[in-house]
Amino acid sequence: MIIGGGFAGIAAAHALKRSNVDILLLDRRNHHIFQPLLYQVATAVLAPSEIAAPFRQLEAKQKNLSVLLAEVKAINPAARAVEVICPGVGSRKVEYDFLVVATGMRPSYFGHDEFARFAPGLKTLNDAETIRTKILSAFELAESTDDEKERARQMTFVLVGAGPTGVELAASIAQLVSVTLRKNFRNIDPAESRIVLLDGGARVLSTFAESLSKKVARRLDKLGVEVLTGVKVERVDDQGVIAAGERIPSATVLWTAGVAASPVIKMLGTTMDRAGRALVGPFLHIPEAPEVFVAGDAAAITQDGHPVPGVAQAAIQQGRFVGRLIAHRAKGRKDGRPFRYRNKGNMAVVGKNFAVLEVGWLRTGGFLTWLVWAALHVLALPQLQNRFRVQTQWFWSYLTGQRSSRLISEAPRPPESR
Ligand SMILES: Cc1cc2nc3c(=O)[nH]c(=O)nc-3n(C[C@H](O)[C@H](O)[C@H](O)COP(=O)(O)OP(=O)(O)OC[C@H]3O[C@@H](n4cnc5c(N)ncnc54)[C@H](O)[C@@H]3O)c2cc1C
């Protein structure tokens, strides 16, 4: 049984394709999401279906795989059973011989869950659509109000957390306001919007080399993004944020800061780190049960004294490793070598024509890196049709500056009409 059809879960299932095992892939959603491009759905470049693939299509391609749309409620490693809730059907108990838990992470508000109501995180297609609606609606409200203060509040976008997601989102909003929405309104100029990127740390992209952080900060400045580092957010409410004692009025606050492991890990009754990830051994199983593996973001692994990063490549490599190991065991063979993460490099994109790359000793950024970023992301998308569609959208957007997914599915209504 594989719980979670993200990068790790899908890689584990693929690695078991030719094995004499029956696989049950269980997920609370019916689709795999290519998370690295979620920010483009949130900023109207791409449509949700262009970066996702239904699990049922995988089932059609892999004979030993079945899919179950269900949410995990409890795991009993001693009985080798999982209790799930299937929507519209109810609770069910499912037994397993091997279990792979690959449930990933969720946004963490550092003990301030009350911020979540006002500052959505970006993890699912729903989140991306919520953010897109918030951003596009802000301009509609700014256009229709006569109140100058309210107009400025609607046209201020605050992003909390200057990691890759915060940086990519901020740069994409900057280009939306300065290119795509230009001349689209009569009473406002979207280019006058304020985009503020806050971070408690000393620099943007703190997991990258300092030289790349500086490049990215300069690029953001050029795009008109205000970067405020070393700033702690004290409050988020319906009027905006209070950071370092100062209020920034904003109708759109986005949470791109911390993450915590999915609560499913707690159900395993194993040791966890501070972010709630399972502390697995070198073969990626929990110490209490050698047939229970944790792979991807939900696993805490240290290699050569450094934590293995929570990135797609690490999740894919772990999922593949676990799949192969199970295939070995199913044949009655002993476990081979322990897991080793091969770092293929880190990338972040900062708007049109600019990305940074760090791999081994190489640290670079600019237009060529952006081309490499675009090619790699298109190739990595699930399904051929997504690759064609994304390329077409990007090409059109590159030439015209237009974005094709600017629909507001439900316009914001005044409180009295709700
Ligand atoms: C916005 C964003 C941008 C990113 N950009 C990059 C990038 O540019 N490059 C990069 O390398 N990495 C990037 N990452 C990180 C990368 O996406 C993750 O490292 C990767 O997705 C982890 O894979 P995973 O399989 O562990 O978890 P996920 O891909 O998160 O998959 C977890 C799966 O588990 C399912 N699930 C969770 N709980 C339950 C439950 N209770 N019951 C049933 N199913 C459940 C979920 O529905 C989901 O399908 C980004 C992440 C985000 C959020």
Tab-separated table of C-alpha atoms and ligand atoms in Angstrom:
chain	number	residue	atom	x	y	z
A	1	MET	CA	0.000	0.000	0.000
A	2	ILE	CA	1.265	3.449	-0.930
A	3	ILE	CA	-0.315	6.393	0.881
A	4	GLY	CA	0.119	9.587	-1.140
A	5	GLY	CA	0.448	9.975	-4.908
A	6	GLY	CA	2.977	12.823	-4.884
A	7	PHE	CA	6.481	12.557	-6.341
A	8	ALA	CA	7.619	9.876	-3.878
A	9	GLY	CA	4.470	7.727	-4.038
A	10	ILE	CA	4.343	7.731	-7.839
A	11	ALA	CA	8.066	6.898	-8.091
A	12	ALA	CA	7.585	3.959	-5.690
A	13	ALA	CA	4.655	2.670	-7.758
A	14	HIS	CA	6.680	2.957	-11.008
A	15	ALA	CA	9.612	1.100	-9.474
A	16	LEU	CA	7.246	-1.781	-8.687
A	17	LYS	CA	5.766	-1.911	-12.187
A	18	ARG	CA	7.404	-5.178	-13.225
A	19	SER	CA	7.190	-6.765	-9.805
A	20	ASN	CA	4.921	-9.588	-8.791
A	21	VAL	CA	3.051	-7.471	-6.224
A	22	ASP	CA	-0.369	-5.838	-6.055
A	23	ILE	CA	-0.157	-2.122	-5.366
A	24	LEU	CA	-2.884	-0.032	-3.799
A	25	LEU	CA	-2.271	3.695	-4.236
A	26	LEU	CA	-4.340	5.657	-1.802
A	27	ASP	CA	-4.789	9.432	-1.970
A	28	ARG	CA	-7.385	11.893	-0.740
A	29	ARG	CA	-7.282	13.578	-4.152
A	30	ASN	CA	-7.796	11.973	-7.533
A	31	HIS	CA	-4.768	13.603	-9.124
A	32	HIS	CA	-1.017	14.027	-8.943
A	33	ILE	CA	0.095	17.670	-8.817
A	34	PHE	CA	3.305	19.021	-10.298
A	35	GLN	CA	3.895	21.391	-7.376
A	36	PRO	CA	6.855	23.336	-8.832
A	37	LEU	CA	4.433	25.056	-11.249
A	38	LEU	CA	1.617	25.697	-8.758
A	39	TYR	CA	2.697	29.330	-8.499
A	40	GLN	CA	1.862	29.729	-12.209
A	41	VAL	CA	-1.693	28.527	-11.577
A	42	ALA	CA	-1.916	30.968	-8.666
A	43	THR	CA	-0.866	33.828	-10.944
A	44	ALA	CA	-3.088	32.914	-13.919
A	45	VAL	CA	-0.321	31.730	-16.293
A	46	LEU	CA	-1.545	28.124	-16.373
A	47	ALA	CA	-4.836	26.338	-15.757
A	48	PRO	CA	-5.024	23.725	-12.944
A	49	SER	CA	-5.457	20.802	-15.354
A	50	GLU	CA	-2.201	21.700	-17.129
A	51	ILE	CA	-0.046	20.761	-14.146
A	52	ALA	CA	-1.987	17.765	-12.816
A	53	ALA	CA	-2.696	14.193	-13.917
A	54	PRO	CA	-5.515	11.920	-12.710
A	55	PHE	CA	-4.317	8.766	-10.919
A	56	ARG	CA	-6.837	6.691	-12.906
A	57	GLN	CA	-4.754	7.275	-16.045
A	58	LEU	CA	-1.761	5.749	-14.273
A	59	GLU	CA	-3.911	2.798	-13.308
A	60	ALA	CA	-4.688	2.233	-16.978
A	61	LYS	CA	-0.957	2.100	-17.762
A	62	GLN	CA	0.130	-0.129	-14.873
A	63	LYS	CA	-1.677	-3.469	-14.526
A	64	ASN	CA	-0.597	-4.234	-10.928
A	65	LEU	CA	-1.795	-0.846	-9.620
A	66	SER	CA	-5.203	0.044	-8.152
A	67	VAL	CA	-6.214	3.446	-6.928
A	68	LEU	CA	-8.427	4.294	-3.968
A	69	LEU	CA	-9.735	7.780	-3.336
A	70	ALA	CA	-9.641	7.926	0.437
A	71	GLU	CA	-8.285	9.818	3.421
A	72	VAL	CA	-6.214	7.986	6.024
A	73	LYS	CA	-7.687	8.156	9.505
A	74	ALA	CA	-5.582	5.689	11.487
A	75	ILE	CA	-2.654	3.304	11.000
A	76	ASN	CA	-2.051	0.219	13.092
A	77	PRO	CA	1.464	-1.052	12.262
A	78	ALA	CA	1.101	-4.000	14.689
A	79	ALA	CA	-1.986	-5.282	12.804
A	80	ARG	CA	-0.583	-4.124	9.432
A	81	ALA	CA	-3.820	-2.288	8.735
A	82	VAL	CA	-4.931	1.206	7.771
A	83	GLU	CA	-8.320	2.755	8.460
A	84	VAL	CA	-9.487	5.007	5.669
A	85	ILE	CA	-12.522	7.145	4.969
A	86	CYS	CA	-13.800	6.882	1.407
A	87	PRO	CA	-15.899	9.942	0.478
A	88	GLY	CA	-19.592	9.107	0.360
A	89	VAL	CA	-18.970	5.529	1.519
A	90	GLY	CA	-17.461	5.806	4.973
A	91	SER	CA	-14.819	4.016	6.970
A	92	ARG	CA	-12.930	0.957	5.657
A	93	LYS	CA	-10.058	-1.137	6.960
A	94	VAL	CA	-7.358	-2.078	4.463
A	95	GLU	CA	-4.525	-4.509	5.201
A	96	TYR	CA	-1.018	-4.418	3.772
A	97	ASP	CA	2.221	-6.421	3.626
A	98	PHE	CA	4.374	-3.375	2.920
A	99	LEU	CA	3.381	0.215	3.600
A	100	VAL	CA	4.907	3.298	1.974
A	101	VAL	CA	3.845	6.558	3.589
A	102	ALA	CA	4.500	9.481	1.227
A	103	THR	CA	2.057	12.103	2.422
A	104	GLY	CA	4.340	15.147	2.080
A	105	MET	CA	4.065	18.416	3.975
A	106	ARG	CA	1.449	21.098	4.627
A	107	PRO	CA	1.827	24.820	5.430
A	108	SER	CA	2.830	25.570	9.014
A	109	TYR	CA	1.937	28.860	10.676
A	110	PHE	CA	4.487	28.443	13.485
A	111	GLY	CA	1.828	28.004	16.159
A	112	HIS	CA	-0.400	30.775	14.754
A	113	ASP	CA	-3.036	28.712	12.988
A	114	GLU	CA	-5.380	31.698	13.242
A	115	PHE	CA	-3.331	33.320	10.391
A	116	ALA	CA	-4.458	30.582	7.984
A	117	ARG	CA	-7.899	32.203	7.483
A	118	PHE	CA	-6.330	35.373	6.106
A	119	ALA	CA	-3.120	34.076	4.525
A	120	PRO	CA	-3.537	30.966	2.366
A	121	GLY	CA	-0.544	28.731	1.735
A	122	LEU	CA	0.226	27.160	-1.646
A	123	LYS	CA	0.097	23.375	-1.700
A	124	THR	CA	-2.931	22.195	-3.653
A	125	LEU	CA	-4.811	23.209	-6.803
A	126	ASN	CA	-7.544	24.603	-4.546
A	127	ASP	CA	-4.966	26.803	-2.802
A	128	ALA	CA	-3.677	28.016	-6.173
A	129	GLU	CA	-7.202	28.865	-7.340
A	130	THR	CA	-7.985	30.621	-4.053
A	131	ILE	CA	-4.857	32.745	-4.436
A	132	ARG	CA	-5.615	33.506	-8.088
A	133	THR	CA	-9.139	34.607	-7.161
A	134	LYS	CA	-7.786	36.780	-4.340
A	135	ILE	CA	-5.226	38.496	-6.577
A	136	LEU	CA	-7.560	39.114	-9.529
A	137	SER	CA	-10.466	40.196	-7.305
A	138	ALA	CA	-8.254	42.730	-5.548
A	139	PHE	CA	-7.930	44.667	-8.815
A	140	GLU	CA	-11.691	44.529	-9.449
A	141	LEU	CA	-12.351	45.925	-5.966
A	142	ALA	CA	-9.641	48.563	-6.362
A	143	GLU	CA	-11.204	49.633	-9.684
A	144	SER	CA	-14.681	50.008	-8.188
A	145	THR	CA	-13.929	51.782	-4.896
A	146	ASP	CA	-13.654	55.561	-4.448
A	147	ASP	CA	-11.855	55.198	-1.129
A	148	GLU	CA	-8.138	55.912	-1.739
A	149	LYS	CA	-6.981	53.992	1.358
A	150	GLU	CA	-9.020	50.949	0.462
A	151	ARG	CA	-7.742	51.106	-3.109
A	152	ALA	CA	-4.146	51.097	-1.847
A	153	ARG	CA	-4.943	48.189	0.494
A	154	GLN	CA	-6.426	46.181	-2.367
A	155	MET	CA	-3.356	46.876	-4.482
A	156	THR	CA	-0.867	45.764	-1.829
A	157	PHE	CA	0.276	42.141	-1.903
A	158	VAL	CA	2.242	40.739	1.017
A	159	LEU	CA	4.071	37.420	0.847
A	160	VAL	CA	5.385	35.950	4.082
A	161	GLY	CA	8.465	33.800	3.443
A	162	ALA	CA	11.218	34.458	0.884
A	163	GLY	CA	12.057	30.853	-0.007
A	164	PRO	CA	11.685	29.631	-3.616
A	165	THR	CA	7.852	29.701	-3.515
A	166	GLY	CA	7.710	33.257	-2.096
A	167	VAL	CA	10.285	34.521	-4.587
A	168	GLU	CA	8.645	32.841	-7.595
A	169	LEU	CA	5.163	34.041	-6.632
A	170	ALA	CA	6.286	37.623	-5.914
A	171	ALA	CA	8.113	37.885	-9.251
A	172	SER	CA	5.145	36.449	-11.126
A	173	ILE	CA	2.720	38.900	-9.458
A	174	ALA	CA	5.133	41.728	-10.346
A	175	GLN	CA	4.954	40.772	-14.025
A	176	LEU	CA	1.204	40.295	-13.890
A	177	VAL	CA	0.704	43.854	-12.660
A	178	SER	CA	3.277	45.524	-14.891
A	179	VAL	CA	2.632	43.668	-18.174
A	180	THR	CA	-0.526	41.531	-18.298
A	181	LEU	CA	-2.938	43.871	-16.515
A	182	ARG	CA	-1.542	47.083	-18.012
A	183	LYS	CA	-4.264	49.200	-19.679
A	184	ASN	CA	-6.937	46.722	-18.508
A	185	PHE	CA	-8.539	49.159	-16.064
A	186	ARG	CA	-9.893	52.710	-16.311
A	187	ASN	CA	-9.600	53.958	-12.718
A	188	ILE	CA	-6.430	52.258	-11.538
A	189	ASP	CA	-2.972	51.518	-12.859
A	190	PRO	CA	-2.077	47.976	-11.729
A	191	ALA	CA	1.620	48.840	-12.195
A	192	GLU	CA	1.294	51.063	-9.098
A	193	SER	CA	0.659	47.973	-6.946
A	194	ARG	CA	2.898	47.329	-3.968
A	195	ILE	CA	4.390	43.831	-3.636
A	196	VAL	CA	6.133	43.144	-0.332
A	197	LEU	CA	8.171	40.006	0.325
A	198	LEU	CA	8.883	39.488	4.038
A	199	ASP	CA	11.260	37.056	5.686
A	200	GLY	CA	12.492	36.562	9.241
A	201	GLY	CA	15.920	35.443	7.975
A	202	ALA	CA	18.797	37.573	6.761
A	203	ARG	CA	18.364	36.965	3.012
A	204	VAL	CA	16.054	35.669	0.312
A	205	LEU	CA	16.512	32.028	-0.816
A	206	SER	CA	18.492	31.146	2.317
A	207	THR	CA	19.062	27.553	1.126
A	208	PHE	CA	21.010	28.835	-1.900
A	209	ALA	CA	24.549	30.279	-1.928
A	210	GLU	CA	24.784	33.877	-0.729
A	211	SER	CA	25.987	35.118	-4.136
A	212	LEU	CA	22.771	33.771	-5.747
A	213	SER	CA	20.597	35.294	-3.011
A	214	LYS	CA	22.122	38.684	-3.825
A	215	LYS	CA	21.467	38.233	-7.541
A	216	VAL	CA	17.878	37.278	-6.855
A	217	ALA	CA	17.358	40.235	-4.472
A	218	ARG	CA	18.642	42.613	-7.187
A	219	ARG	CA	16.334	41.021	-9.750
A	220	LEU	CA	13.333	41.330	-7.439
A	221	ASP	CA	14.181	44.977	-6.850
A	222	LYS	CA	14.259	45.533	-10.625
A	223	LEU	CA	10.813	43.963	-10.906
A	224	GLY	CA	9.503	46.335	-8.222
A	225	VAL	CA	9.228	43.824	-5.351
A	226	GLU	CA	10.058	45.297	-1.917
A	227	VAL	CA	12.122	42.758	-0.018
A	228	LEU	CA	12.128	43.118	3.778
A	229	THR	CA	14.430	40.614	5.515
A	230	GLY	CA	15.053	40.102	9.236
A	231	VAL	CA	11.393	40.931	9.828
A	232	LYS	CA	9.064	38.838	11.989
A	233	VAL	CA	5.343	38.775	11.233
A	234	GLU	CA	3.441	39.343	14.476
A	235	ARG	CA	-0.126	39.329	13.244
A	236	VAL	CA	-2.168	38.567	10.154
A	237	ASP	CA	-5.800	39.672	10.029
A	238	ASP	CA	-8.464	40.845	7.587
A	239	GLN	CA	-6.738	44.220	7.262
A	240	GLY	CA	-3.257	42.954	6.442
A	241	VAL	CA	-0.168	42.170	8.513
A	242	ILE	CA	1.767	43.626	11.404
A	243	ALA	CA	5.478	43.017	10.874
A	244	ALA	CA	8.263	44.382	13.104
A	245	GLY	CA	5.642	46.493	14.908
A	246	GLU	CA	4.361	48.154	11.722
A	247	ARG	CA	1.070	47.534	9.995
A	248	ILE	CA	1.063	46.918	6.267
A	249	PRO	CA	-2.544	47.234	5.073
A	250	SER	CA	-3.195	44.528	2.478
A	251	ALA	CA	-6.173	42.575	1.162
A	252	THR	CA	-3.933	39.778	-0.125
A	253	VAL	CA	-1.519	38.168	2.306
A	254	LEU	CA	0.024	34.898	1.117
A	255	TRP	CA	1.810	32.417	3.355
A	256	THR	CA	4.960	31.051	1.756
A	257	ALA	CA	6.888	30.424	4.977
A	258	GLY	CA	7.089	27.229	7.053
A	259	VAL	CA	5.963	23.693	6.386
A	260	ALA	CA	5.142	20.782	8.691
A	261	ALA	CA	4.728	17.080	7.914
A	262	SER	CA	1.297	15.666	7.242
A	263	PRO	CA	-0.465	14.442	10.424
A	264	VAL	CA	-0.417	10.891	8.996
A	265	ILE	CA	3.174	10.501	10.251
A	266	LYS	CA	2.001	10.835	13.845
A	267	MET	CA	-0.279	7.816	13.307
A	268	LEU	CA	2.802	5.605	12.840
A	269	GLY	CA	3.776	6.087	16.508
A	270	THR	CA	7.425	6.552	15.532
A	271	THR	CA	10.011	9.205	16.474
A	272	MET	CA	9.565	12.514	14.661
A	273	ASP	CA	11.649	15.661	14.232
A	274	ARG	CA	10.399	19.168	15.111
A	275	ALA	CA	8.576	19.488	11.799
A	276	GLY	CA	6.702	16.227	12.440
A	277	ARG	CA	8.689	14.181	9.886
A	278	ALA	CA	9.506	10.526	10.609
A	279	LEU	CA	13.121	9.869	11.576
A	280	VAL	CA	13.750	6.910	9.308
A	281	GLY	CA	16.873	4.756	9.085
A	282	PRO	CA	19.223	4.323	6.088
A	283	PHE	CA	16.727	1.963	4.371
A	284	LEU	CA	13.916	4.488	4.874
A	285	HIS	CA	11.788	2.315	7.146
A	286	ILE	CA	10.748	3.231	10.669
A	287	PRO	CA	12.769	1.515	13.415
A	288	GLU	CA	9.646	-0.167	14.873
A	289	ALA	CA	8.536	-1.918	11.654
A	290	PRO	CA	10.883	-2.846	8.767
A	291	GLU	CA	7.885	-3.166	6.396
A	292	VAL	CA	6.751	0.438	6.986
A	293	PHE	CA	8.617	3.000	4.853
A	294	VAL	CA	8.395	6.760	4.801
A	295	ALA	CA	9.545	8.527	1.629
A	296	GLY	CA	9.633	12.088	0.331
A	297	ASP	CA	9.096	15.296	2.277
A	298	ALA	CA	7.561	13.416	5.220
A	299	ALA	CA	10.839	11.583	5.927
A	300	ALA	CA	13.683	13.172	7.914
A	301	ILE	CA	16.990	11.830	6.589
A	302	THR	CA	20.499	13.022	7.319
A	303	GLN	CA	23.302	12.364	4.861
A	304	ASP	CA	26.949	13.312	5.551
A	305	GLY	CA	25.769	15.468	8.449
A	306	HIS	CA	23.266	17.452	6.336
A	307	PRO	CA	19.511	16.970	6.039
A	308	VAL	CA	18.329	15.651	2.675
A	309	PRO	CA	16.288	18.613	1.280
A	310	GLY	CA	12.513	18.554	0.822
A	311	VAL	CA	12.618	18.838	-2.970
A	312	ALA	CA	11.072	16.863	-5.817
A	313	GLN	CA	14.304	15.074	-6.793
A	314	ALA	CA	14.859	13.816	-3.249
A	315	ALA	CA	11.253	12.569	-3.077
A	316	ILE	CA	11.551	10.806	-6.447
A	317	GLN	CA	14.840	9.138	-5.488
A	318	GLN	CA	13.456	7.975	-2.143
A	319	GLY	CA	10.243	6.646	-3.690
A	320	ARG	CA	12.224	4.773	-6.348
A	321	PHE	CA	14.580	3.353	-3.699
A	322	VAL	CA	11.710	2.082	-1.554
A	323	GLY	CA	9.910	0.583	-4.564
A	324	ARG	CA	13.030	-1.303	-5.630
A	325	LEU	CA	13.705	-2.479	-2.090
A	326	ILE	CA	10.177	-3.873	-1.770
A	327	ALA	CA	10.563	-5.597	-5.165
A	328	HIS	CA	13.773	-7.197	-3.830
A	329	ARG	CA	12.150	-8.339	-0.613
A	330	ALA	CA	9.133	-9.707	-2.494
A	331	LYS	CA	11.592	-11.961	-4.329
A	332	GLY	CA	13.011	-13.108	-0.989
A	333	ARG	CA	16.275	-11.180	-1.469
A	334	LYS	CA	18.108	-9.235	1.214
A	335	ASP	CA	18.215	-5.426	1.286
A	336	GLY	CA	21.130	-4.102	-0.770
A	337	ARG	CA	22.858	-0.782	-0.179
A	338	PRO	CA	21.273	1.956	1.938
A	339	PHE	CA	19.669	5.053	0.421
A	340	ARG	CA	21.954	7.791	-0.922
A	341	TYR	CA	20.648	11.079	-2.241
A	342	ARG	CA	22.262	12.358	-5.438
A	343	ASN	CA	21.914	16.119	-5.567
A	344	LYS	CA	21.127	17.105	-9.171
A	345	GLY	CA	21.004	20.798	-8.290
A	346	ASN	CA	18.601	23.469	-7.095
A	347	MET	CA	16.838	26.018	-9.245
A	348	ALA	CA	14.553	28.977	-8.692
A	349	VAL	CA	12.946	31.197	-11.296
A	350	VAL	CA	12.497	34.943	-10.875
A	351	GLY	CA	10.000	36.086	-13.487
A	352	LYS	CA	10.568	36.120	-17.230
A	353	ASN	CA	14.098	35.423	-18.527
A	354	PHE	CA	15.828	34.877	-15.186
A	355	ALA	CA	16.530	31.801	-13.055
A	356	VAL	CA	19.319	30.710	-10.721
A	357	LEU	CA	20.971	27.329	-10.497
A	358	GLU	CA	23.232	25.795	-7.879
A	359	VAL	CA	24.765	22.413	-8.589
A	360	GLY	CA	28.024	21.222	-7.029
A	361	TRP	CA	30.518	24.078	-7.380
A	362	LEU	CA	28.467	25.758	-10.137
A	363	ARG	CA	26.423	28.819	-9.192
A	364	THR	CA	24.881	30.674	-12.026
A	365	GLY	CA	21.897	32.790	-13.000
A	366	GLY	CA	20.407	34.552	-15.989
A	367	PHE	CA	18.655	33.954	-19.294
A	368	LEU	CA	20.378	30.673	-20.243
A	369	THR	CA	19.622	29.225	-16.818
A	370	TRP	CA	16.003	30.282	-17.307
A	371	LEU	CA	15.882	28.404	-20.640
A	372	VAL	CA	17.269	25.295	-18.920
A	373	TRP	CA	14.718	25.723	-16.116
A	374	ALA	CA	11.861	25.956	-18.663
A	375	ALA	CA	13.042	22.888	-20.624
A	376	LEU	CA	13.520	20.768	-17.487
A	377	HIS	CA	10.114	21.703	-16.099
A	378	VAL	CA	8.289	20.947	-19.338
A	379	LEU	CA	10.014	17.561	-19.596
A	380	ALA	CA	9.243	16.716	-15.961
A	381	LEU	CA	5.499	17.376	-16.270
A	382	PRO	CA	3.256	14.340	-15.936
A	383	GLN	CA	1.541	13.376	-19.234
A	384	LEU	CA	2.520	14.293	-22.769
A	385	GLN	CA	-0.595	16.431	-23.233
A	386	ASN	CA	0.441	18.662	-20.294
A	387	ARG	CA	3.846	19.190	-21.900
A	388	PHE	CA	2.262	20.361	-25.139
A	389	ARG	CA	-0.272	22.565	-23.408
A	390	VAL	CA	2.235	24.200	-21.062
A	391	GLN	CA	4.688	24.883	-23.913
A	392	THR	CA	1.924	26.515	-25.959
A	393	GLN	CA	0.773	28.656	-23.028
A	394	TRP	CA	4.312	29.734	-22.234
A	395	PHE	CA	5.076	30.568	-25.830
A	396	TRP	CA	1.928	32.707	-26.136
A	397	SER	CA	2.541	34.362	-22.805
A	398	TYR	CA	6.193	35.036	-23.692
A	399	LEU	CA	5.268	36.731	-26.964
A	400	THR	CA	2.223	38.713	-25.829
A	401	GLY	CA	2.591	39.078	-22.051
A	402	GLN	CA	-0.954	37.720	-21.751
A	403	ARG	CA	-2.051	35.039	-19.291
A	404	SER	CA	-4.839	32.688	-20.226
A	405	SER	CA	-6.350	31.749	-16.865
A	406	ARG	CA	-7.664	35.063	-15.626
A	407	LEU	CA	-11.100	33.818	-14.627
A	408	ILE	CA	-12.580	34.633	-11.242
A	409	SER	CA	-14.890	31.686	-10.666
A	410	GLU	CA	-16.771	33.370	-7.835
A	411	ALA	CA	-16.624	37.137	-7.611
A	412	PRO	CA	-16.186	38.526	-4.084
A	413	ARG	CA	-19.530	39.627	-2.645
A	414	PRO	CA	-20.198	42.310	-0.051
A	415	PRO	CA	-20.751	40.740	3.415
A	416	GLU	CA	-24.514	41.516	3.507
A	417	SER	CA	-25.251	39.478	0.337
A	418	ARG	CA	-23.457	36.319	1.500
B	1	LIG	C1	4.447	25.590	-4.176
B	1	LIG	C2	5.570	24.587	-4.190
B	1	LIG	C3	6.619	24.760	-5.097
B	1	LIG	C4	7.663	23.842	-5.134
B	1	LIG	N1	8.669	24.022	-6.039
B	1	LIG	C5	9.656	23.093	-6.134
B	1	LIG	C6	10.658	23.214	-7.125
B	1	LIG	O1	10.673	24.169	-7.912
B	1	LIG	N2	11.604	22.232	-7.197
B	1	LIG	C7	11.613	21.163	-6.330
B	1	LIG	O2	12.469	20.291	-6.446
B	1	LIG	N3	10.672	21.048	-5.369
B	1	LIG	C8	9.701	21.977	-5.253
B	1	LIG	N4	8.739	21.853	-4.281
B	1	LIG	C9	8.838	20.749	-3.325
B	1	LIG	C10	8.321	19.468	-3.943
B	1	LIG	O3	7.092	19.684	-4.584
B	1	LIG	C11	8.180	18.445	-2.806
B	1	LIG	O4	9.467	18.200	-2.293
B	1	LIG	C12	7.547	17.154	-3.310
B	1	LIG	O5	6.240	17.376	-3.785
B	1	LIG	C13	7.488	16.121	-2.185
B	1	LIG	O6	6.904	14.964	-2.688
B	1	LIG	P1	6.106	13.987	-1.733
B	1	LIG	O7	5.734	12.808	-2.591
B	1	LIG	O8	6.892	13.738	-0.509
B	1	LIG	O9	4.811	14.772	-1.268
B	1	LIG	P2	3.660	15.478	-2.119
B	1	LIG	O10	4.100	15.695	-3.522
B	1	LIG	O11	3.251	16.659	-1.327
B	1	LIG	O12	2.479	14.401	-2.137
B	1	LIG	C14	1.785	14.017	-0.991
B	1	LIG	C15	0.513	13.286	-1.400
B	1	LIG	O13	-0.073	12.710	-0.237
B	1	LIG	C16	-1.469	12.898	-0.250
B	1	LIG	N5	-1.972	12.895	1.142
B	1	LIG	C17	-1.573	13.700	2.165
B	1	LIG	N6	-2.242	13.380	3.290
B	1	LIG	C18	-3.082	12.366	2.983
B	1	LIG	C19	-4.048	11.611	3.736
B	1	LIG	N7	-4.306	11.848	5.025
B	1	LIG	N8	-4.737	10.639	3.109
B	1	LIG	C20	-4.535	10.392	1.786
B	1	LIG	N9	-3.626	11.061	1.047
B	1	LIG	C21	-2.909	12.053	1.622
B	1	LIG	C22	-1.644	14.255	-0.935
B	1	LIG	O14	-2.936	14.400	-1.509
B	1	LIG	C23	-0.541	14.211	-2.005
B	1	LIG	O15	-1.003	13.688	-3.226
B	1	LIG	C24	7.677	22.754	-4.222
B	1	LIG	C25	6.623	22.597	-3.314
B	1	LIG	C26	5.571	23.506	-3.299
B	1	LIG	C27	4.437	23.322	-2.326
